[in-house]
């Protein structure tokens, strides 16, 4: 199946529209400009013949592909997000295709010195001979997640044109604000009406994800005691220094910069304060919930020891739940991953199940009652100028979607 032309045409069109989300915004969606793409997608869904096309006030675009078989089949959803990361500019994106990559340097921009190769990105090594899309050196590419949108739209068009392919009712959802962690906040799972869903959001061909971090926020507050430094002996508690002492006491092998794979960490993201008062903010991340709690106990033990060391200070530590590992929801429905793995194999790839070192919209949806593992889109190096996506990987991803539609109707 070769959908590369259609995929590229769509991707290029979407990538050129600036849809950057904004962490500081108080509105939903966080930026108005995401509606530009949302409106375009709604019109396009109508044009390709999708039914029940809707764009609501939150910016959610939803649609339906009617069943081609009779009888009750599970309703399957396919989701991708429209926004791009606030971490790099998404304005004036100029995609370029590096045809049939031979394995050497991919010059994204000579002027900016942005050169991509298998040395600075080992994940690229598996894409020899493929068409690689990058931006042009001063922006991100936005394949995260416009590749996902192009894949879903192109597969939807294919399914609508080929009524001989047997499938049940399929639902499509395009969401805003994933990159600022709010993407599915107002998403109406019940109205969407799917039994399960797949997000198409990132990673190299073959990668599928059913597992993400358990995440808690960390806050340490220290009340010190300010005294004139000339007469401070045995009388002062310097909150700022105590904060530094606690942060330094955390093991160096449990930090984001020293861990990978399934290893958890606590990251201290911010230290603020002075002699009287100091506050340390942080994040705790671990795939295994018991290990997350154990790590938090370890930080509590450190602060308890510091209380003894600094009896004049008041030290508190608190944790706040942020999100949970969707695996606990997804394992209860083994057919969701089972059919996905079979669909990936049918596309000629070996499925590679990767734990996400972060959160996903799918995680939140899973706990809202819509289990939603993630499917690769064929790209990597997201959120920056080195971002790339393989057009062949996107083609495989579209094939996986079509295979999934068939498999759920068997
Ligand atoms: Zn994404």
PDB file of C-alpha atoms in Angstrom, residues 133-303:
ATOM      1  CA  UNK A 133      11.195  14.957   6.285  1.00  0.00           C
ATOM      2  CA  UNK A 134      12.783  17.720   8.381  1.00  0.00           C
ATOM      3  CA  UNK A 135      12.179  21.422   8.945  1.00  0.00           C
ATOM      4  CA  UNK A 136      14.690  23.999   7.706  1.00  0.00           C
ATOM      5  CA  UNK A 137      16.772  24.964  10.716  1.00  0.00           C
ATOM      6  CA  UNK A 138      14.925  27.719  12.558  1.00  0.00           C
ATOM      7  CA  UNK A 139      11.785  25.891  13.729  1.00  0.00           C
ATOM      8  CA  UNK A 140      10.619  22.519  14.915  1.00  0.00           C
ATOM      9  CA  UNK A 141       8.933  20.357  12.284  1.00  0.00           C
ATOM     10  CA  UNK A 142       5.702  19.631  14.134  1.00  0.00           C
ATOM     11  CA  UNK A 143       5.588  15.979  13.083  1.00  0.00           C
ATOM     12  CA  UNK A 144       4.590  15.717  16.742  1.00  0.00           C
ATOM     13  CA  UNK A 145       1.784  15.394  16.060  1.00  0.00           C
ATOM     14  CA  UNK A 146       0.828  16.581  12.566  1.00  0.00           C
ATOM     15  CA  UNK A 147       2.241  13.306  11.267  1.00  0.00           C
ATOM     16  CA  UNK A 148      -0.441  11.601  13.395  1.00  0.00           C
ATOM     17  CA  UNK A 149      -3.149  13.825  11.923  1.00  0.00           C
ATOM     18  CA  UNK A 150      -1.977  13.214   8.340  1.00  0.00           C
ATOM     19  CA  UNK A 151      -1.889   9.459   9.012  1.00  0.00           C
ATOM     20  CA  UNK A 152      -5.419   9.330  10.448  1.00  0.00           C
ATOM     21  CA  UNK A 153      -6.870  11.611   7.740  1.00  0.00           C
ATOM     22  CA  UNK A 154      -5.225   9.656   4.894  1.00  0.00           C
ATOM     23  CA  UNK A 155      -6.222   6.258   6.321  1.00  0.00           C
ATOM     24  CA  UNK A 156      -9.768   7.587   6.843  1.00  0.00           C
ATOM     25  CA  UNK A 157      -9.974   8.732   3.224  1.00  0.00           C
ATOM     26  CA  UNK A 158      -8.708   5.322   2.078  1.00  0.00           C
ATOM     27  CA  UNK A 159     -11.287   3.474   4.178  1.00  0.00           C
ATOM     28  CA  UNK A 160     -14.091   5.737   2.953  1.00  0.00           C
ATOM     29  CA  UNK A 161     -13.074   5.093  -0.674  1.00  0.00           C
ATOM     30  CA  UNK A 162     -12.788   1.330  -0.155  1.00  0.00           C
ATOM     31  CA  UNK A 163     -16.122   0.215   1.239  1.00  0.00           C
ATOM     32  CA  UNK A 164     -15.108  -3.398   0.476  1.00  0.00           C
ATOM     33  CA  UNK A 165     -12.775  -3.308   3.500  1.00  0.00           C
ATOM     34  CA  UNK A 166     -14.731  -4.814   6.395  1.00  0.00           C
ATOM     35  CA  UNK A 167     -14.769  -2.691   9.569  1.00  0.00           C
ATOM     36  CA  UNK A 168     -17.095  -1.577  12.334  1.00  0.00           C
ATOM     37  CA  UNK A 169     -17.873   2.034  13.287  1.00  0.00           C
ATOM     38  CA  UNK A 170     -14.693   4.092  13.584  1.00  0.00           C
ATOM     39  CA  UNK A 171     -14.320   7.402  15.401  1.00  0.00           C
ATOM     40  CA  UNK A 172     -11.794  10.138  14.743  1.00  0.00           C
ATOM     41  CA  UNK A 173     -10.685  12.753  17.255  1.00  0.00           C
ATOM     42  CA  UNK A 174      -8.249  15.648  16.852  1.00  0.00           C
ATOM     43  CA  UNK A 175      -7.415  17.410  20.125  1.00  0.00           C
ATOM     44  CA  UNK A 176      -5.639  20.662  21.111  1.00  0.00           C
ATOM     45  CA  UNK A 177      -3.147  21.383  23.937  1.00  0.00           C
ATOM     46  CA  UNK A 178      -1.511  17.975  24.396  1.00  0.00           C
ATOM     47  CA  UNK A 179       1.906  19.592  24.795  1.00  0.00           C
ATOM     48  CA  UNK A 180       0.773  21.638  27.788  1.00  0.00           C
ATOM     49  CA  UNK A 181      -0.698  18.565  29.467  1.00  0.00           C
ATOM     50  CA  UNK A 182      -4.340  19.642  29.153  1.00  0.00           C
ATOM     51  CA  UNK A 183      -5.298  18.018  25.847  1.00  0.00           C
ATOM     52  CA  UNK A 184      -8.245  15.887  26.904  1.00  0.00           C
ATOM     53  CA  UNK A 185      -9.428  17.897  29.911  1.00  0.00           C
ATOM     54  CA  UNK A 186     -12.857  18.627  28.370  1.00  0.00           C
ATOM     55  CA  UNK A 187     -12.975  15.679  25.978  1.00  0.00           C
ATOM     56  CA  UNK A 188     -16.402  14.062  26.159  1.00  0.00           C
ATOM     57  CA  UNK A 189     -15.539  10.366  26.252  1.00  0.00           C
ATOM     58  CA  UNK A 190     -19.187   9.344  26.420  1.00  0.00           C
ATOM     59  CA  UNK A 191     -20.238  11.411  23.395  1.00  0.00           C
ATOM     60  CA  UNK A 192     -17.204  10.162  21.456  1.00  0.00           C
ATOM     61  CA  UNK A 193     -18.705   6.719  21.918  1.00  0.00           C
ATOM     62  CA  UNK A 194     -15.687   4.472  21.350  1.00  0.00           C
ATOM     63  CA  UNK A 195     -14.968   1.250  23.278  1.00  0.00           C
ATOM     64  CA  UNK A 196     -11.244   1.837  23.046  1.00  0.00           C
ATOM     65  CA  UNK A 197      -8.928   4.095  21.088  1.00  0.00           C
ATOM     66  CA  UNK A 198      -5.406   4.468  19.758  1.00  0.00           C
ATOM     67  CA  UNK A 199      -3.437   7.694  19.863  1.00  0.00           C
ATOM     68  CA  UNK A 200      -1.111   8.180  16.890  1.00  0.00           C
ATOM     69  CA  UNK A 201       1.540  10.297  18.533  1.00  0.00           C
ATOM     70  CA  UNK A 202       5.176   9.785  17.873  1.00  0.00           C
ATOM     71  CA  UNK A 203       8.153   7.454  17.807  1.00  0.00           C
ATOM     72  CA  UNK A 204       9.960   5.407  15.184  1.00  0.00           C
ATOM     73  CA  UNK A 205       8.290   2.721  13.060  1.00  0.00           C
ATOM     74  CA  UNK A 206       7.283  -0.346  15.048  1.00  0.00           C
ATOM     75  CA  UNK A 207       7.156   1.355  18.469  1.00  0.00           C
ATOM     76  CA  UNK A 208       3.930   1.016  20.443  1.00  0.00           C
ATOM     77  CA  UNK A 209       3.274   2.225  23.961  1.00  0.00           C
ATOM     78  CA  UNK A 210       0.955   0.966  26.663  1.00  0.00           C
ATOM     79  CA  UNK A 211       2.835   2.289  29.637  1.00  0.00           C
ATOM     80  CA  UNK A 212       3.739   5.730  30.945  1.00  0.00           C
ATOM     81  CA  UNK A 213       5.042   7.167  34.198  1.00  0.00           C
ATOM     82  CA  UNK A 214       3.180   7.449  37.458  1.00  0.00           C
ATOM     83  CA  UNK A 215       3.686  11.104  38.260  1.00  0.00           C
ATOM     84  CA  UNK A 216       3.532  13.122  41.465  1.00  0.00           C
ATOM     85  CA  UNK A 217       4.487  16.712  42.161  1.00  0.00           C
ATOM     86  CA  UNK A 218       6.914  17.349  45.033  1.00  0.00           C
ATOM     87  CA  UNK A 219       6.978  20.397  47.294  1.00  0.00           C
ATOM     88  CA  UNK A 220       9.409  20.942  50.165  1.00  0.00           C
ATOM     89  CA  UNK A 221       8.853  24.030  52.317  1.00  0.00           C
ATOM     90  CA  UNK A 222      11.414  25.252  54.817  1.00  0.00           C
ATOM     91  CA  UNK A 223      10.785  27.884  57.458  1.00  0.00           C
ATOM     92  CA  UNK A 224      14.061  29.233  58.729  1.00  0.00           C
ATOM     93  CA  UNK A 225      15.039  31.610  61.481  1.00  0.00           C
ATOM     94  CA  UNK A 226      16.726  34.860  60.572  1.00  0.00           C
ATOM     95  CA  UNK A 227      19.233  36.346  62.973  1.00  0.00           C
ATOM     96  CA  UNK A 228      21.970  38.970  62.489  1.00  0.00           C
ATOM     97  CA  UNK A 229      24.846  36.976  60.976  1.00  0.00           C
ATOM     98  CA  UNK A 230      27.248  38.461  63.535  1.00  0.00           C
ATOM     99  CA  UNK A 231      25.392  36.797  66.393  1.00  0.00           C
ATOM    100  CA  UNK A 232      23.971  33.800  64.536  1.00  0.00           C
ATOM    101  CA  UNK A 233      25.908  31.002  66.196  1.00  0.00           C
ATOM    102  CA  UNK A 234      23.416  28.346  67.370  1.00  0.00           C
ATOM    103  CA  UNK A 235      20.600  30.833  66.687  1.00  0.00           C
ATOM    104  CA  UNK A 236      20.111  30.965  62.908  1.00  0.00           C
ATOM    105  CA  UNK A 237      18.383  28.510  60.584  1.00  0.00           C
ATOM    106  CA  UNK A 238      19.134  29.534  56.984  1.00  0.00           C
ATOM    107  CA  UNK A 239      16.231  28.160  54.918  1.00  0.00           C
ATOM    108  CA  UNK A 240      17.969  28.680  51.546  1.00  0.00           C
ATOM    109  CA  UNK A 241      21.019  26.703  52.636  1.00  0.00           C
ATOM    110  CA  UNK A 242      18.903  23.928  54.160  1.00  0.00           C
ATOM    111  CA  UNK A 243      17.051  23.667  50.827  1.00  0.00           C
ATOM    112  CA  UNK A 244      20.373  23.233  49.049  1.00  0.00           C
ATOM    113  CA  UNK A 245      21.446  20.630  51.609  1.00  0.00           C
ATOM    114  CA  UNK A 246      18.284  18.553  51.038  1.00  0.00           C
ATOM    115  CA  UNK A 247      18.576  18.749  47.229  1.00  0.00           C
ATOM    116  CA  UNK A 248      22.247  17.731  47.415  1.00  0.00           C
ATOM    117  CA  UNK A 249      21.385  14.768  49.672  1.00  0.00           C
ATOM    118  CA  UNK A 250      19.177  13.149  46.999  1.00  0.00           C
ATOM    119  CA  UNK A 251      21.051  10.237  45.316  1.00  0.00           C
ATOM    120  CA  UNK A 252      22.706  11.224  42.034  1.00  0.00           C
ATOM    121  CA  UNK A 253      21.686   7.967  40.372  1.00  0.00           C
ATOM    122  CA  UNK A 254      17.983   8.856  40.752  1.00  0.00           C
ATOM    123  CA  UNK A 255      17.844  11.988  38.604  1.00  0.00           C
ATOM    124  CA  UNK A 256      16.448  12.421  35.072  1.00  0.00           C
ATOM    125  CA  UNK A 257      19.944  13.055  33.719  1.00  0.00           C
ATOM    126  CA  UNK A 258      21.226   9.726  35.102  1.00  0.00           C
ATOM    127  CA  UNK A 259      18.291   7.387  34.383  1.00  0.00           C
ATOM    128  CA  UNK A 260      16.620   5.765  31.355  1.00  0.00           C
ATOM    129  CA  UNK A 261      14.191   2.994  30.384  1.00  0.00           C
ATOM    130  CA  UNK A 262      12.216   1.939  33.430  1.00  0.00           C
ATOM    131  CA  UNK A 263      14.348   3.751  36.008  1.00  0.00           C
ATOM    132  CA  UNK A 264      12.469   6.332  38.045  1.00  0.00           C
ATOM    133  CA  UNK A 265      13.686   9.676  39.312  1.00  0.00           C
ATOM    134  CA  UNK A 266      12.987  12.786  41.314  1.00  0.00           C
ATOM    135  CA  UNK A 267      13.868  16.031  39.594  1.00  0.00           C
ATOM    136  CA  UNK A 268      14.124  19.254  41.578  1.00  0.00           C
ATOM    137  CA  UNK A 269      12.794  21.764  39.107  1.00  0.00           C
ATOM    138  CA  UNK A 270      12.940  24.945  41.125  1.00  0.00           C
ATOM    139  CA  UNK A 271      14.504  26.306  44.324  1.00  0.00           C
ATOM    140  CA  UNK A 272      13.353  29.674  45.595  1.00  0.00           C
ATOM    141  CA  UNK A 273      13.801  31.549  48.839  1.00  0.00           C
ATOM    142  CA  UNK A 274      16.088  33.189  51.395  1.00  0.00           C
ATOM    143  CA  UNK A 275      17.011  32.899  55.044  1.00  0.00           C
ATOM    144  CA  UNK A 276      13.452  33.058  56.419  1.00  0.00           C
ATOM    145  CA  UNK A 277      11.699  30.823  53.945  1.00  0.00           C
ATOM    146  CA  UNK A 278      12.574  28.541  51.060  1.00  0.00           C
ATOM    147  CA  UNK A 279      10.638  26.293  48.753  1.00  0.00           C
ATOM    148  CA  UNK A 280      11.821  23.430  46.561  1.00  0.00           C
ATOM    149  CA  UNK A 281       9.541  22.204  43.774  1.00  0.00           C
ATOM    150  CA  UNK A 282      10.032  18.978  41.926  1.00  0.00           C
ATOM    151  CA  UNK A 283       8.552  16.036  40.093  1.00  0.00           C
ATOM    152  CA  UNK A 284       8.651  12.319  40.977  1.00  0.00           C
ATOM    153  CA  UNK A 285       8.375   9.817  38.121  1.00  0.00           C
ATOM    154  CA  UNK A 286       8.321   5.993  38.122  1.00  0.00           C
ATOM    155  CA  UNK A 287       6.477   3.344  36.045  1.00  0.00           C
ATOM    156  CA  UNK A 288       5.890   1.154  39.096  1.00  0.00           C
ATOM    157  CA  UNK A 289       3.568   2.820  41.600  1.00  0.00           C
ATOM    158  CA  UNK A 290       5.077   0.941  44.569  1.00  0.00           C
ATOM    159  CA  UNK A 291       8.533   2.127  43.570  1.00  0.00           C
ATOM    160  CA  UNK A 292       7.232   5.692  43.258  1.00  0.00           C
ATOM    161  CA  UNK A 293       5.918   5.523  46.825  1.00  0.00           C
ATOM    162  CA  UNK A 294       9.229   4.000  48.012  1.00  0.00           C
ATOM    163  CA  UNK A 295      11.132   6.859  46.366  1.00  0.00           C
ATOM    164  CA  UNK A 296       8.890   9.375  48.128  1.00  0.00           C
ATOM    165  CA  UNK A 297       9.542   7.592  51.451  1.00  0.00           C
ATOM    166  CA  UNK A 298      13.245   7.964  50.744  1.00  0.00           C
ATOM    167  CA  UNK A 299      12.867  11.725  50.277  1.00  0.00           C
ATOM    168  CA  UNK A 300      10.807  11.873  53.473  1.00  0.00           C
ATOM    169  CA  UNK A 301      13.605  10.072  55.319  1.00  0.00           C
ATOM    170  CA  UNK A 302      16.110  12.622  54.042  1.00  0.00           C
ATOM    171  CA  UNK A 303      13.973  15.525  55.224  1.00  0.00           C
TER     172      UNK A 303
END
